[in-house]
Amino acid sequence: MQGVWVALLAFLTCGYFALAGFDYGVGALLRVVGRDERSRRAVLRAVTPFFLGNEVWLVAAVGVLFGAFPRLEGELLSSQHTVFAVLLAGLVCFTVAVQLRSSGWDFLLVGGALVVAVGWGVLLGRVLGGPVWLWGAGMAVVFWLHGAVFLAWRLSGELRARATRIAGVLVLPGAGFAVAAVVTAGSVPRPAFGVTAVLALASLGGVRVALRAGRHRVAFGCSAVLCALPVVGVFGARSVVTASVMADVSSLRVLTWAAVVVVPLVLVFQWATWRMSRAAR
């Protein structure tokens, strides 16, 4: 029972990073890919249909964290309250700016996306024991790469070419971050070092090869895996997610009935979002 809930929390958190990661990447790159108001609107139109659906993963993951991992939630909030406060502010600014966007909202949109990307990196660095500056900068690069790959897939013409060039430039610093993060993450068991590094470098190589071949969906899949790998590192750490931070078995049994209903709804909602967007293109 406990293993099932650990796997569920890992799955939902990986889904959030893999999907919402490109939201923040696109937001941060708004004025880099979009050089004028018309192109910026095209950039936002590409991501807007997916925006709320991607955030559902975070809501579901937080619900699982509060319900099934009450002690872990308490430890994280008490020890990392400043990081969470900054993250929440960034999320609010970014969400509001996307919904109410005009040229005057660009500062909050881009700034909110950057704050969220760096904030998640800082939190991961503190949990995994790596330098927080490395993780903050590195996760920003990873989300930018993911956003650029998404735009290369969903846009066309000069905007696609520009997003492709940006993604190509970001592959090398992404590789540097992947290696440095794995080496410096003190909470990750040693045998996991090589596996995580290989997966990260393989994902980055897949992004480069797929973009050159015009296989944008494959490139997007590779960058999504790259975004999710830090979460895998957290759940692979020795002392982060253990039985001691979980609710008792009787509580987990009750929560399982809610999960049986909620998790399929999250998956169906996500599927419907992508399905309708594909039909609208």
Coordinates of C-alpha atoms in Angstrom, one line a residue:
M1 CA 0.0 0.0 0.0
Q2 CA 2.8 2.5 0.9
G3 CA 4.7 1.6 -2.2
V4 CA 1.7 2.3 -4.4
W5 CA 1.3 5.8 -2.9
V6 CA 5.0 6.6 -3.3
A7 CA 4.7 5.5 -7.0
L8 CA 1.5 7.6 -7.4
L9 CA 3.1 10.8 -5.9
A10 CA 6.2 10.2 -8.2
F11 CA 4.0 9.7 -11.2
L12 CA 2.0 12.9 -10.7
T13 CA 5.1 15.0 -9.9
C14 CA 6.9 13.7 -13.0
G15 CA 3.8 14.5 -15.0
Y16 CA 3.8 18.0 -13.7
F17 CA 7.4 18.7 -14.5
A18 CA 7.2 17.0 -17.9
L19 CA 4.2 19.0 -19.0
A20 CA 4.0 22.3 -17.0
G21 CA 7.8 22.6 -17.6
F22 CA 7.2 23.8 -21.1
D23 CA 4.6 26.3 -19.9
Y24 CA 7.3 28.1 -17.9
G25 CA 9.8 27.6 -20.6
V26 CA 7.6 29.3 -23.2
G27 CA 6.8 32.1 -20.7
A28 CA 10.4 32.8 -20.1
L29 CA 11.2 32.8 -23.9
L30 CA 8.1 34.9 -24.8
R31 CA 10.1 38.0 -25.8
V32 CA 13.0 36.0 -27.2
V33 CA 11.0 33.9 -29.7
G34 CA 8.4 36.6 -30.2
R35 CA 10.1 39.8 -31.5
D36 CA 6.9 41.8 -32.0
E37 CA 3.4 41.8 -30.6
R38 CA 2.0 39.6 -33.4
S39 CA 4.6 36.9 -32.9
R40 CA 4.2 37.0 -29.2
R41 CA 0.5 36.4 -29.5
A42 CA 1.3 33.4 -31.7
V43 CA 3.7 32.1 -29.0
L44 CA 1.0 32.4 -26.3
R45 CA -1.7 30.9 -28.6
A46 CA 0.5 27.8 -28.9
V47 CA 0.7 27.2 -25.2
T48 CA -2.6 28.5 -23.8
P49 CA -4.8 25.5 -24.7
F50 CA -2.5 23.3 -22.5
F51 CA -1.9 25.7 -19.7
L52 CA -4.7 24.8 -17.2
G53 CA -4.5 21.1 -18.0
N54 CA -0.9 21.0 -17.2
E55 CA -1.4 22.7 -13.8
V56 CA -3.9 20.0 -12.8
W57 CA -1.0 17.7 -12.3
L58 CA 0.4 20.0 -9.6
V59 CA -3.0 20.2 -7.8
A60 CA -3.3 16.4 -7.8
A61 CA 0.3 15.9 -6.6
V62 CA -0.2 18.5 -3.8
G63 CA -3.4 16.7 -2.8
V64 CA -1.6 13.3 -2.6
L65 CA 1.3 15.0 -0.6
F66 CA -1.1 16.5 2.0
G67 CA -3.2 13.4 2.3
A68 CA -0.8 10.5 2.1
F69 CA 2.5 12.2 3.3
P70 CA 1.5 14.6 6.1
R71 CA 4.8 14.4 7.8
L72 CA 6.8 15.0 4.6
E73 CA 4.5 18.0 3.8
G74 CA 5.1 19.4 7.3
E75 CA 8.8 19.0 7.1
L76 CA 9.0 20.6 3.6
L77 CA 6.8 23.6 4.6
S78 CA 8.7 24.2 7.8
S79 CA 12.2 23.9 6.4
Q80 CA 11.6 25.4 2.9
H81 CA 8.8 28.0 3.7
T82 CA 10.7 30.9 2.0
V83 CA 11.2 28.9 -1.2
F84 CA 7.5 27.8 -1.3
A85 CA 6.4 31.4 -0.7
V86 CA 8.5 32.6 -3.6
L87 CA 7.3 29.7 -5.8
L88 CA 3.7 30.5 -5.0
A89 CA 4.2 34.2 -5.8
G90 CA 5.8 33.2 -9.1
L91 CA 2.9 30.8 -10.0
V92 CA 0.3 33.4 -9.2
C93 CA 2.0 36.1 -11.2
F94 CA 2.5 33.8 -14.2
T95 CA -1.0 32.4 -14.1
V96 CA -2.6 35.8 -13.9
A97 CA -0.4 37.3 -16.6
V98 CA -1.2 34.4 -19.0
Q99 CA -4.9 34.8 -18.4
L100 CA -5.0 38.6 -18.7
R101 CA -2.1 39.1 -21.0
S102 CA -1.5 42.3 -22.9
S103 CA 1.9 44.0 -23.6
G104 CA 1.8 45.5 -20.1
W105 CA 1.7 42.1 -18.5
D106 CA 4.8 40.8 -20.2
F107 CA 7.0 41.6 -17.2
L108 CA 4.9 39.6 -14.8
L109 CA 4.5 36.7 -17.3
V110 CA 8.3 36.4 -18.1
G111 CA 9.3 37.2 -14.5
G112 CA 6.8 34.7 -13.0
A113 CA 8.0 31.9 -15.3
L114 CA 11.6 32.6 -14.4
V115 CA 10.8 32.6 -10.7
V116 CA 9.0 29.3 -10.9
A117 CA 11.7 27.6 -12.9
V118 CA 14.5 28.9 -10.6
G119 CA 12.4 28.2 -7.5
W120 CA 11.8 24.6 -8.3
G121 CA 15.6 24.2 -9.0
V122 CA 16.5 25.7 -5.7
L123 CA 14.0 23.4 -3.9
L124 CA 15.5 20.4 -5.7
G125 CA 19.0 21.4 -4.9
R126 CA 18.2 21.7 -1.2
V127 CA 16.4 18.3 -1.1
L128 CA 19.1 16.5 -3.1
G129 CA 22.1 18.2 -1.4
G130 CA 23.5 20.0 -4.5
P131 CA 24.5 23.7 -4.9
V132 CA 21.3 25.7 -5.0
W133 CA 22.7 28.2 -7.6
L134 CA 23.5 25.3 -9.9
W135 CA 20.1 23.8 -9.6
G136 CA 18.3 27.1 -9.9
A137 CA 20.2 28.0 -13.1
G138 CA 20.1 24.4 -14.4
M139 CA 16.4 23.9 -14.1
A140 CA 15.8 27.2 -15.8
V141 CA 17.8 26.0 -18.7
V142 CA 16.0 22.7 -18.8
F143 CA 12.6 24.4 -18.8
W144 CA 13.7 26.9 -21.5
L145 CA 14.9 23.9 -23.6
H146 CA 11.5 22.2 -23.1
G147 CA 9.6 25.3 -24.0
A148 CA 11.8 25.9 -27.1
V149 CA 11.2 22.4 -28.3
F150 CA 7.5 22.7 -27.7
L151 CA 7.4 25.9 -29.8
A152 CA 9.5 24.3 -32.5
W153 CA 6.8 21.6 -32.7
R154 CA 3.7 23.8 -32.5
L155 CA 4.7 26.9 -34.5
S156 CA 5.8 27.2 -38.2
G157 CA 7.9 29.4 -40.4
E158 CA 10.4 31.8 -38.9
L159 CA 9.1 31.3 -35.4
R160 CA 9.7 27.6 -35.6
A161 CA 13.2 28.2 -37.0
R162 CA 14.0 30.6 -34.2
A163 CA 12.7 28.2 -31.5
T164 CA 14.7 25.4 -33.1
R165 CA 17.9 27.5 -33.0
I166 CA 17.3 28.4 -29.3
A167 CA 16.8 24.7 -28.4
G168 CA 20.0 23.8 -30.2
V169 CA 21.9 26.4 -28.2
L170 CA 20.5 25.2 -24.9
V171 CA 21.5 21.5 -25.4
L172 CA 25.1 22.0 -24.4
P173 CA 24.5 23.9 -21.1
G174 CA 21.8 21.4 -20.4
A175 CA 24.3 18.6 -20.7
G176 CA 26.7 20.5 -18.4
F177 CA 24.0 20.9 -15.8
A178 CA 23.0 17.2 -16.0
V179 CA 26.5 16.0 -15.3
A180 CA 27.3 18.6 -12.6
A181 CA 23.9 18.0 -10.9
V182 CA 24.4 14.2 -10.7
V183 CA 27.9 14.6 -9.4
T184 CA 27.0 17.1 -6.7
A185 CA 23.7 15.6 -5.5
G186 CA 24.8 14.1 -2.2
S187 CA 21.4 12.5 -1.3
V188 CA 21.4 10.3 -4.4
P189 CA 22.8 6.8 -4.0
R190 CA 26.1 6.3 -5.9
P191 CA 24.8 3.6 -8.3
A192 CA 22.2 6.0 -9.5
F193 CA 24.7 8.6 -10.5
G194 CA 25.7 6.9 -13.8
V195 CA 22.1 5.8 -14.7
T196 CA 20.7 9.3 -14.2
A197 CA 23.5 11.0 -16.1
V198 CA 23.2 8.5 -19.0
L199 CA 19.4 9.1 -19.2
A200 CA 19.8 12.9 -19.1
L201 CA 22.5 12.9 -21.8
A202 CA 20.6 10.5 -23.9
S203 CA 17.5 12.7 -23.7
L204 CA 19.6 15.7 -24.7
G205 CA 21.1 13.8 -27.6
G206 CA 17.6 12.7 -28.6
V207 CA 16.5 16.4 -28.7
R208 CA 19.3 17.4 -30.9
V209 CA 19.0 14.5 -33.4
A210 CA 15.2 14.7 -33.5
L211 CA 15.1 18.4 -34.2
R212 CA 17.7 18.1 -37.0
A213 CA 15.5 15.4 -38.5
G214 CA 12.3 17.5 -38.1
R215 CA 10.8 14.9 -35.7
H216 CA 9.4 17.5 -33.3
R217 CA 7.2 15.1 -31.3
V218 CA 10.2 12.8 -30.6
A219 CA 12.2 15.9 -29.5
F220 CA 9.4 16.9 -27.2
G221 CA 9.2 13.5 -25.7
C222 CA 13.0 13.6 -25.0
S223 CA 12.9 17.0 -23.4
A224 CA 9.9 15.9 -21.3
V225 CA 11.9 13.0 -19.9
L226 CA 14.7 15.4 -19.2
C227 CA 12.4 17.6 -17.1
A228 CA 11.1 14.6 -15.1
L229 CA 14.5 13.1 -14.3
P230 CA 15.2 15.4 -11.2
V231 CA 11.9 14.2 -9.7
V232 CA 13.1 10.6 -10.2
G233 CA 16.3 11.6 -8.4
V234 CA 14.2 12.9 -5.4
F235 CA 12.3 9.6 -5.1
G236 CA 15.5 7.7 -5.5
A237 CA 17.2 9.6 -2.7
R238 CA 18.0 7.6 0.5
S239 CA 16.2 9.7 3.1
V240 CA 13.5 11.8 1.3
V241 CA 10.5 9.6 0.9
T242 CA 10.3 6.9 3.5
A243 CA 7.6 5.1 5.5
S244 CA 8.1 7.4 8.4
V245 CA 6.7 10.4 6.6
M246 CA 3.6 8.6 5.4
A247 CA 0.1 8.3 6.8
D248 CA -0.9 5.1 8.5
V249 CA -2.2 2.2 6.4
S250 CA -5.8 2.6 7.4
S251 CA -5.8 6.2 6.2
L252 CA -4.1 5.2 3.0
R253 CA -6.9 2.6 2.4
V254 CA -9.5 5.3 2.7
L255 CA -7.6 7.7 0.4
T256 CA -7.2 4.9 -2.2
W257 CA -11.0 5.2 -3.0
A258 CA -10.5 8.9 -3.7
A259 CA -7.5 8.2 -5.9
V260 CA -9.4 5.6 -7.9
V261 CA -11.7 8.4 -9.0
V262 CA -9.4 11.4 -9.2
V263 CA -6.4 10.0 -11.0
P264 CA -8.4 8.7 -14.0
L265 CA -10.1 12.1 -14.2
V266 CA -6.7 13.8 -14.4
L267 CA -5.6 11.5 -17.2
V268 CA -8.9 11.9 -19.1
F269 CA -8.7 15.7 -18.8
Q270 CA -5.1 15.7 -20.0
W271 CA -6.0 13.4 -23.0
A272 CA -9.0 15.5 -23.9
T273 CA -6.9 18.7 -23.8
W274 CA -4.3 17.4 -26.2
R275 CA -6.9 15.7 -28.4
M276 CA -8.9 18.9 -28.9
S277 CA -5.7 21.0 -29.5
R278 CA -4.6 18.5 -32.2
A279 CA -8.0 18.8 -33.9
A280 CA -7.9 22.6 -33.8
R281 CA -4.5 22.8 -35.6

